[in-house]
mmCIF file of C-alpha atoms in Angstrom:
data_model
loop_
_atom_site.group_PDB
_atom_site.id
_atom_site.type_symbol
_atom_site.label_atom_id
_atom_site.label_comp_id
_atom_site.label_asym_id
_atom_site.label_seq_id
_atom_site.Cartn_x
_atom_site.Cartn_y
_atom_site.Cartn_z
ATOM 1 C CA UNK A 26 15.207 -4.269 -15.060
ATOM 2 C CA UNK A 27 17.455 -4.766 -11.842
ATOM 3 C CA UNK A 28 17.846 -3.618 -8.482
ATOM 4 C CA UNK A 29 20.447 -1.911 -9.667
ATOM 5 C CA UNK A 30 19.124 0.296 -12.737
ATOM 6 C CA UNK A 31 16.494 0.860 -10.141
ATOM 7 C CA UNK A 32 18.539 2.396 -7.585
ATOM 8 C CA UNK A 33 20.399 4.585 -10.858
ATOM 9 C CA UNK A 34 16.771 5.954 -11.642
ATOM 10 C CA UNK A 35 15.760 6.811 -8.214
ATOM 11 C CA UNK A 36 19.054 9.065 -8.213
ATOM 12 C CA UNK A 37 18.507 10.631 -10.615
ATOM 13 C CA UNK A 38 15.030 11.728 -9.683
ATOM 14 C CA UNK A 39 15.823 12.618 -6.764
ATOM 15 C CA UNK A 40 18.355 14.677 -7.812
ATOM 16 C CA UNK A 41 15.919 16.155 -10.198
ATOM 17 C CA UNK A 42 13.425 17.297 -7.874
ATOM 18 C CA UNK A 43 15.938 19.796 -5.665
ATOM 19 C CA UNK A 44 14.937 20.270 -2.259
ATOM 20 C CA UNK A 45 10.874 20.141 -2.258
ATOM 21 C CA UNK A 46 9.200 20.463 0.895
ATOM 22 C CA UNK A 47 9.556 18.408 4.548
ATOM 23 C CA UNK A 48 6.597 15.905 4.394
ATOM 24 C CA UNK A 49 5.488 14.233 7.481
ATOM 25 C CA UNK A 50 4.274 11.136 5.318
ATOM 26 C CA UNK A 51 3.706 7.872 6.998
ATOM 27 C CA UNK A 52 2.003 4.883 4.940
ATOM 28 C CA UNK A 53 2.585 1.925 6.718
ATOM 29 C CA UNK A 54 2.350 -1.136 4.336
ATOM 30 C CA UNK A 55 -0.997 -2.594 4.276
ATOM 31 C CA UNK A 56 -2.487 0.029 6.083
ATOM 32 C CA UNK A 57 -5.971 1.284 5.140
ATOM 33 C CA UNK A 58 -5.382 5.082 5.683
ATOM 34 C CA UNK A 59 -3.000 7.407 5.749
ATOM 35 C CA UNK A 60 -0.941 8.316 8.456
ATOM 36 C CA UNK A 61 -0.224 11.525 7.314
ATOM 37 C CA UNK A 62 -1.696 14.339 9.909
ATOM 38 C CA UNK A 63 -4.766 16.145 8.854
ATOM 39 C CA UNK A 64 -3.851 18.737 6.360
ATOM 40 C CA UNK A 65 -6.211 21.884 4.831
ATOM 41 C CA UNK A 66 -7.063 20.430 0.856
ATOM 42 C CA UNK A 67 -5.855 22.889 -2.185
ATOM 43 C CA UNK A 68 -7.963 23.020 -4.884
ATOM 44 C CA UNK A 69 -7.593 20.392 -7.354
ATOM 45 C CA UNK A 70 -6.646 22.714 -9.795
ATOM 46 C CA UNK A 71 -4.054 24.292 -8.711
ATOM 47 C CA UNK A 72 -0.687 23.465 -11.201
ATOM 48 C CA UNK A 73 2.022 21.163 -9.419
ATOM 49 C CA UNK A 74 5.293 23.515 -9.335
ATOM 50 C CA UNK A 75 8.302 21.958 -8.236
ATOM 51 C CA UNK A 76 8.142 23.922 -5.072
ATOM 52 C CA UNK A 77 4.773 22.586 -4.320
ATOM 53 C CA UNK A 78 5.628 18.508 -4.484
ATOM 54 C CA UNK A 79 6.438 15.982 -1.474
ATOM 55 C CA UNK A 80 9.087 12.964 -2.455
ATOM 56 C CA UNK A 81 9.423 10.207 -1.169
ATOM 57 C CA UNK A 82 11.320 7.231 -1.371
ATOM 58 C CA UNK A 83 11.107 3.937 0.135
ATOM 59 C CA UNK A 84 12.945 0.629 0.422
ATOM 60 C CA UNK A 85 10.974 -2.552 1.275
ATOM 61 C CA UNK A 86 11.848 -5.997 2.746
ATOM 62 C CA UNK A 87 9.220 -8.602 3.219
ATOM 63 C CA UNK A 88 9.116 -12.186 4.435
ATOM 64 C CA UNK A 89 6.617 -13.090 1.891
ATOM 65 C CA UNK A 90 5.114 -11.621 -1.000
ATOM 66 C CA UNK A 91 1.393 -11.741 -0.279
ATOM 67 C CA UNK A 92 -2.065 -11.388 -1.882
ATOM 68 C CA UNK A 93 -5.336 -11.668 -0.505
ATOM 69 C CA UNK A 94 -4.076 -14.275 2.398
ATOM 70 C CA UNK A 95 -1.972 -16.234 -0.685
ATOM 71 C CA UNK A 96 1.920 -16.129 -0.555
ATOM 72 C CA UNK A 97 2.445 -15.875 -4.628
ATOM 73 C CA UNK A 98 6.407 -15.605 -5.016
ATOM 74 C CA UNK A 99 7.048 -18.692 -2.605
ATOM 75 C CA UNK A 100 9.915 -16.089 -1.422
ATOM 76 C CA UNK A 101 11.044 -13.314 0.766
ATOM 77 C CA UNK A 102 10.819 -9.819 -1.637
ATOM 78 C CA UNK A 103 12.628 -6.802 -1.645
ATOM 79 C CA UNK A 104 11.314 -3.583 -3.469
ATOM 80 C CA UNK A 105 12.010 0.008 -3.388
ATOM 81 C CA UNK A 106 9.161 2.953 -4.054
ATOM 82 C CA UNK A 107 8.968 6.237 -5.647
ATOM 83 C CA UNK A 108 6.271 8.797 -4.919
ATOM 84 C CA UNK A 109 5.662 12.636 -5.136
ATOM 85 C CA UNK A 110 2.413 14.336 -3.710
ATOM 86 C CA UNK A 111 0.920 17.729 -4.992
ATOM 87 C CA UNK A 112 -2.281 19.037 -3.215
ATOM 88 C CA UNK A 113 -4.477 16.240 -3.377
ATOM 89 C CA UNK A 114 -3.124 13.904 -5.974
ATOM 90 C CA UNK A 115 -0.343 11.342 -5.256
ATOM 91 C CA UNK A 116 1.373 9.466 -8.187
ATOM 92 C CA UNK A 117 3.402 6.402 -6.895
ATOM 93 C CA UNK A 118 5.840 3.934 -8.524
ATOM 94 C CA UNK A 119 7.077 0.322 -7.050
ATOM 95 C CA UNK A 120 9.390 -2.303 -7.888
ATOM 96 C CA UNK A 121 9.450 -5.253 -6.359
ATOM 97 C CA UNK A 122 11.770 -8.658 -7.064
ATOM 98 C CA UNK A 123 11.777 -11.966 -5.119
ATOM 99 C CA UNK A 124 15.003 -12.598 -3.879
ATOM 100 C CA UNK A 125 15.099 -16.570 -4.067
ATOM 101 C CA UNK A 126 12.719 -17.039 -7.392
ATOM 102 C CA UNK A 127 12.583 -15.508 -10.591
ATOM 103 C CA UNK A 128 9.780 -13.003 -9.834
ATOM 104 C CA UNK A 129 9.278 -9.411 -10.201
ATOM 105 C CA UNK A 130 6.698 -6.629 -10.468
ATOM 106 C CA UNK A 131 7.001 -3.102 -11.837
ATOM 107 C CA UNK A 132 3.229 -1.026 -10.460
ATOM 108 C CA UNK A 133 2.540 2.289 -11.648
ATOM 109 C CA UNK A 134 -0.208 4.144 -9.165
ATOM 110 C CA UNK A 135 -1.985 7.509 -9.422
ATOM 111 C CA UNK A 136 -4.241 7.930 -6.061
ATOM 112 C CA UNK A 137 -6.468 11.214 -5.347
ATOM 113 C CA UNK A 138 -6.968 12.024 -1.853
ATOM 114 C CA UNK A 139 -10.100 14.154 -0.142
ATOM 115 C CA UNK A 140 -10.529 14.693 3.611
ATOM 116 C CA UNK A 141 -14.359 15.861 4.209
ATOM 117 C CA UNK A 142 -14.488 16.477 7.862
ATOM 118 C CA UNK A 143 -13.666 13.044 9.680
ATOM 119 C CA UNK A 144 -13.550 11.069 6.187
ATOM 120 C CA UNK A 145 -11.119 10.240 3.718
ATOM 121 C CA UNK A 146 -12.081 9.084 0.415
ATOM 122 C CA UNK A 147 -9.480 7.971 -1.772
ATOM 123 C CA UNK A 148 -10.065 6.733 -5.448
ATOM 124 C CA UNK A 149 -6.909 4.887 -7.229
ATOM 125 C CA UNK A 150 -6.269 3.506 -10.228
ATOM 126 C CA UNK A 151 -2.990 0.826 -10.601
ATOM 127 C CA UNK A 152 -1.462 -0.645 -13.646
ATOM 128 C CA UNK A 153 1.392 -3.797 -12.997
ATOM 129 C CA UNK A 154 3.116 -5.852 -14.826
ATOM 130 C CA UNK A 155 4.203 -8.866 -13.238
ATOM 131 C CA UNK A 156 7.774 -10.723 -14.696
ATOM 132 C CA UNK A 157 8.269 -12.799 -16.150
ATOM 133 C CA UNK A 158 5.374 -12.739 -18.652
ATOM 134 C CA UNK A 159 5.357 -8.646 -18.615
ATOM 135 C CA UNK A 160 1.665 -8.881 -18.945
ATOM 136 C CA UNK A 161 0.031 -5.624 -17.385
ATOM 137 C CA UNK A 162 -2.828 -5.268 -15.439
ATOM 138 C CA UNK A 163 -5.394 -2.984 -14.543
ATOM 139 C CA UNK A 164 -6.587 -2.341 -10.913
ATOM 140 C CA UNK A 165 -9.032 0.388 -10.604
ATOM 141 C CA UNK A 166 -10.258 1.119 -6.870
ATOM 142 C CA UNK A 167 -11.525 3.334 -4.287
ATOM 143 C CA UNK A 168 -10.886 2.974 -0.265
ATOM 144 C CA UNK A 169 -12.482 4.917 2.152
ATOM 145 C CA UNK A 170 -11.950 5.398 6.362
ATOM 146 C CA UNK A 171 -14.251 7.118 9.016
ATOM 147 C CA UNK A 172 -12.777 8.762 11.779
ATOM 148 C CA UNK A 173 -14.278 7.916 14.950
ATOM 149 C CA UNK A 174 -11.897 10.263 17.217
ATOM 150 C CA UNK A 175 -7.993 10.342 16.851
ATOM 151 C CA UNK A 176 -7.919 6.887 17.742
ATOM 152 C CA UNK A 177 -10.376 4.662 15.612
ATOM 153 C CA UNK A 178 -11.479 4.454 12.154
ATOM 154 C CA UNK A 179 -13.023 1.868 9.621
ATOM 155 C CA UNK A 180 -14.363 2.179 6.156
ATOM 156 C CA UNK A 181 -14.246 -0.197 3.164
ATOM 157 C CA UNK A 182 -11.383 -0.901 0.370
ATOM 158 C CA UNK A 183 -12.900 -2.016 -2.990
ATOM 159 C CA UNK A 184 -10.732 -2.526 -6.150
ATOM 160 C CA UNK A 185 -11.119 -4.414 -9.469
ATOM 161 C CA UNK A 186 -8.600 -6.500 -11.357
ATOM 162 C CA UNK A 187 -8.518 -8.120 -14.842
ATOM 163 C CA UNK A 188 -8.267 -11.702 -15.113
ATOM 164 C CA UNK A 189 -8.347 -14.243 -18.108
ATOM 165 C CA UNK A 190 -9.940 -11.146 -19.914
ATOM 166 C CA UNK A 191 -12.528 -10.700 -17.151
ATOM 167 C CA UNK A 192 -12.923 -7.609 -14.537
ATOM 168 C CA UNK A 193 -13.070 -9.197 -10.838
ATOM 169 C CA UNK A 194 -13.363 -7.610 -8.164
ATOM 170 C CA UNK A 195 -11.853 -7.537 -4.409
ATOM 171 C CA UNK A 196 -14.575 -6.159 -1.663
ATOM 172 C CA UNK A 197 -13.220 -5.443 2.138
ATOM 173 C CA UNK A 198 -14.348 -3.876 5.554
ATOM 174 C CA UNK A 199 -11.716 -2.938 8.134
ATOM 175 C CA UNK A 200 -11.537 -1.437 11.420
ATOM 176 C CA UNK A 201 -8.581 0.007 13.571
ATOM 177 C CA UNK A 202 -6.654 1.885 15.861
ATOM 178 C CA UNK A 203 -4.022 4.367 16.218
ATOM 179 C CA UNK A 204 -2.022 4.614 19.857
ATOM 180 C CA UNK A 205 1.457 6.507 20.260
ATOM 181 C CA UNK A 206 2.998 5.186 23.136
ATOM 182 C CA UNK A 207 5.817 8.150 23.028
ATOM 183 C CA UNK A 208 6.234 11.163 20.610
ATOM 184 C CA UNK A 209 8.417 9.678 18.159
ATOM 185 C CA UNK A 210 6.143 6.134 17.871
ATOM 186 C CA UNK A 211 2.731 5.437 16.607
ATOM 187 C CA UNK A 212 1.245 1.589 17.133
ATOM 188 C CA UNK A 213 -1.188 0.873 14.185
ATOM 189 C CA UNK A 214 -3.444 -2.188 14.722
ATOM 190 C CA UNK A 215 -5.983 -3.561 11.657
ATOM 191 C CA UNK A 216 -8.787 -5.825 11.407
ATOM 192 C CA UNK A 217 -9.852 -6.614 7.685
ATOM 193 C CA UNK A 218 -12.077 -9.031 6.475
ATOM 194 C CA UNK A 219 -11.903 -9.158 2.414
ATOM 195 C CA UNK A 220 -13.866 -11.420 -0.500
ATOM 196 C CA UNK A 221 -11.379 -11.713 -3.164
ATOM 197 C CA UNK A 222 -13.278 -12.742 -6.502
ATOM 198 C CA UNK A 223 -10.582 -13.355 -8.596
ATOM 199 C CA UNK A 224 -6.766 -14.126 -8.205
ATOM 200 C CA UNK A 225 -4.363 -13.344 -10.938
ATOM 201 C CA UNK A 226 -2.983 -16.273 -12.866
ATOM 202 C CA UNK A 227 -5.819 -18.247 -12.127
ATOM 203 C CA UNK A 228 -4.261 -19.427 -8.460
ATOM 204 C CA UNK A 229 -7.733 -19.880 -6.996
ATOM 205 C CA UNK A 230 -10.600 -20.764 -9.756
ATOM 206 C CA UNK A 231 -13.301 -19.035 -7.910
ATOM 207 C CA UNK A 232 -13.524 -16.466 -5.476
ATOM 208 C CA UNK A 233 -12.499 -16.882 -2.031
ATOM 209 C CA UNK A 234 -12.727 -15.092 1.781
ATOM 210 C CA UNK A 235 -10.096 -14.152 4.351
ATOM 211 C CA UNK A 236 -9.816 -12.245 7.703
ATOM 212 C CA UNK A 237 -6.537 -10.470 8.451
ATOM 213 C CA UNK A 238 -4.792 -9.257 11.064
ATOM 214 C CA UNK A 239 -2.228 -6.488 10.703
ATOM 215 C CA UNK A 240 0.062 -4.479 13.099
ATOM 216 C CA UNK A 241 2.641 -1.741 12.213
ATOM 217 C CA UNK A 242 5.420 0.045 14.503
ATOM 218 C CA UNK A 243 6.718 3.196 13.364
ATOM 219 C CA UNK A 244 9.649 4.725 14.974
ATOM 220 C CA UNK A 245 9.791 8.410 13.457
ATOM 221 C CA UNK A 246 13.639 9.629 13.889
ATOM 222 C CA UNK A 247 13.224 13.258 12.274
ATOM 223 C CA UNK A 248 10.617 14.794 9.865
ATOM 224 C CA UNK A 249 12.655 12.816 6.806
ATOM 225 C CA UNK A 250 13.216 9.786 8.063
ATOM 226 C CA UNK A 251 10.854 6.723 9.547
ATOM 227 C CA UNK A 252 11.646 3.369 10.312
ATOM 228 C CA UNK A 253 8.127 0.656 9.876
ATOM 229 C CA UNK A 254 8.157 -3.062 11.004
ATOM 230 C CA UNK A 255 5.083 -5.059 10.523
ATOM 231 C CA UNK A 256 3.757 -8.595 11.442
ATOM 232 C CA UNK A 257 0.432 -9.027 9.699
ATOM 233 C CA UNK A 258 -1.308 -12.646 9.440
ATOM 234 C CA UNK A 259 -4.293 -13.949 7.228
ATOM 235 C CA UNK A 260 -6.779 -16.448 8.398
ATOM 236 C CA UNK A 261 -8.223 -18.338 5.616
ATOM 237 C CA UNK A 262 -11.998 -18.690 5.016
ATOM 238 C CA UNK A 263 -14.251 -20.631 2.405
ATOM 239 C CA UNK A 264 -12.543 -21.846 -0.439
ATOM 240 C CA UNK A 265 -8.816 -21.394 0.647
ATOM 241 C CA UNK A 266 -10.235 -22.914 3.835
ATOM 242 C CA UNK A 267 -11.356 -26.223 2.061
ATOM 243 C CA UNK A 268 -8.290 -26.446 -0.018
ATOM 244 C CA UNK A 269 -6.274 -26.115 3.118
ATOM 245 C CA UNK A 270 -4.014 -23.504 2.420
ATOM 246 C CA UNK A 271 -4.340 -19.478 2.764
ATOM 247 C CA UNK A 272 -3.241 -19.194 7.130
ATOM 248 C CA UNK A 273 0.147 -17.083 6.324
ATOM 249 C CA UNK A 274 1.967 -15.146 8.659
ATOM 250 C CA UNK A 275 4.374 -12.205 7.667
ATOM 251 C CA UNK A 276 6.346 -9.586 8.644
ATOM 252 C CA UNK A 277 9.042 -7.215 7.530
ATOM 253 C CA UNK A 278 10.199 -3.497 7.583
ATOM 254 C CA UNK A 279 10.741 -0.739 5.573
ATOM 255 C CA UNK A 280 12.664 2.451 5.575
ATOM 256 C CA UNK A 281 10.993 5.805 4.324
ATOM 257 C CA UNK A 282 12.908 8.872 3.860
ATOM 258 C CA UNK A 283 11.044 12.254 3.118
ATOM 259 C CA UNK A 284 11.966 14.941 1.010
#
């Protein structure tokens, strides 16, 4: 699979889909909540018609492809991402390829989304495969963010990941801040500190710590389209600490258009 056959499919689900409804959806990469402003929750039962989905599609470049405060490709990425909302439930795909190694990774990603009052609780479940190799793995998880006031938030981000045969799991606590400095920008600014207990491949052989820094600009030109660019960096703790690598910085941008 190529950039190109990529491209082909999301054409022809987009032109699948017909017109759908305006979304104002705004997930900043790596953030820990949604952007998306507060809406009233439909029953989870209710059937997803056509005329009741959100699309949208994205296309990603990064500096570096990281995990966990580790750059894995050793290159600067590019991906492009599929999703489509109805009511509560959100069903994402992504595909990603290195553009100086021979790296690539195809995730599949069904989220379900509840706002109770100031909190959002968010259960996921992911399944990637990583190429070469093709080998797929399972990442179940579940994040959750208090809202202090329209400004500040926090919550933890837990997920679980198989490797060598073994369930491990990733634990995090982050804290943040919203600002729009005019109508058409809003300024997010993260503070996570994460215990990774297991990295895929076998990269680190135990588990490891690391504090991260993130910051996201988006520029919002209409209700379809959104420009994000992001610098995030990861401070290395523990065990990437004593085997002196992990301290990454990274940036990049991505363009979201809403259908």
């Amino acid at each position: 699979m190529n950039t190109a056959r990529i491209l082909t499919i999301a054409t022809a689900l987009l032109a699948g889909t017909g017109t759908g409804r305006a979304s104002n959806a705004s997930t900043a990469i790596n953030d820990p909540v949604s952007n998306r402003s507060s809406h009233t929750p439909c029953p989870f039962t209710r059937i997803c018609t056509p005329d009741r989905l959100d699309y949208t599609v994205e296309t990603v470049w990064g500096s570096k492809y990281e995990g966990e405060g580790l750059n894995l490709w050793g290159s600067s990425y590019t991906a492009i991402s599929i999703a489509a909302e109805c009511n509560d439930l959100i069903f994402k795909t992504w595909y990603g390829v290195a553009d100086s190694a021979n790296h690539g990774e195809l995730k599949y990603r069904l989220e379900y989304k509840r706002e109770i009052g100031r909190l959002i609780i968010m259960p996921w479940y992911e399944h990637s495969f990583v190429f070469p190799g093709d080998r797929g793995i399972p990442r179940p998880g579940i994040k959750m963010a208090w809202h202090f006031n329209k400004t500040f938030f926090a919550g933890p981000d837990i997920y679980w990941q198989e490797v060598n045969g073994r369930m491990l799991g990733y634990y995090a606590a982050f804290a943040g801040a919203q600002f729009k400095p005019a109508s058409s920008l809003l300024l997010d600014t993260t503070l996570r500190y994460g215990y990774n207990g297991g990295y895929v491949g076998g990269t680190i052989p135990r588990g490891s710590n690391s504090l991260d820094y993130y910051v996201t600009l988006t520029w919002k030109y209409d209700e379809r389209i959104e420009l994000d660019l992001h610098a995030s960096y990861s401070q290395a703790l523990t065990t990437l600490r004593s085997q002196h690598r992990g301290n990454d910085f990274y940036y990049g941008a991505r363009i979201r258009i809403n259908f």
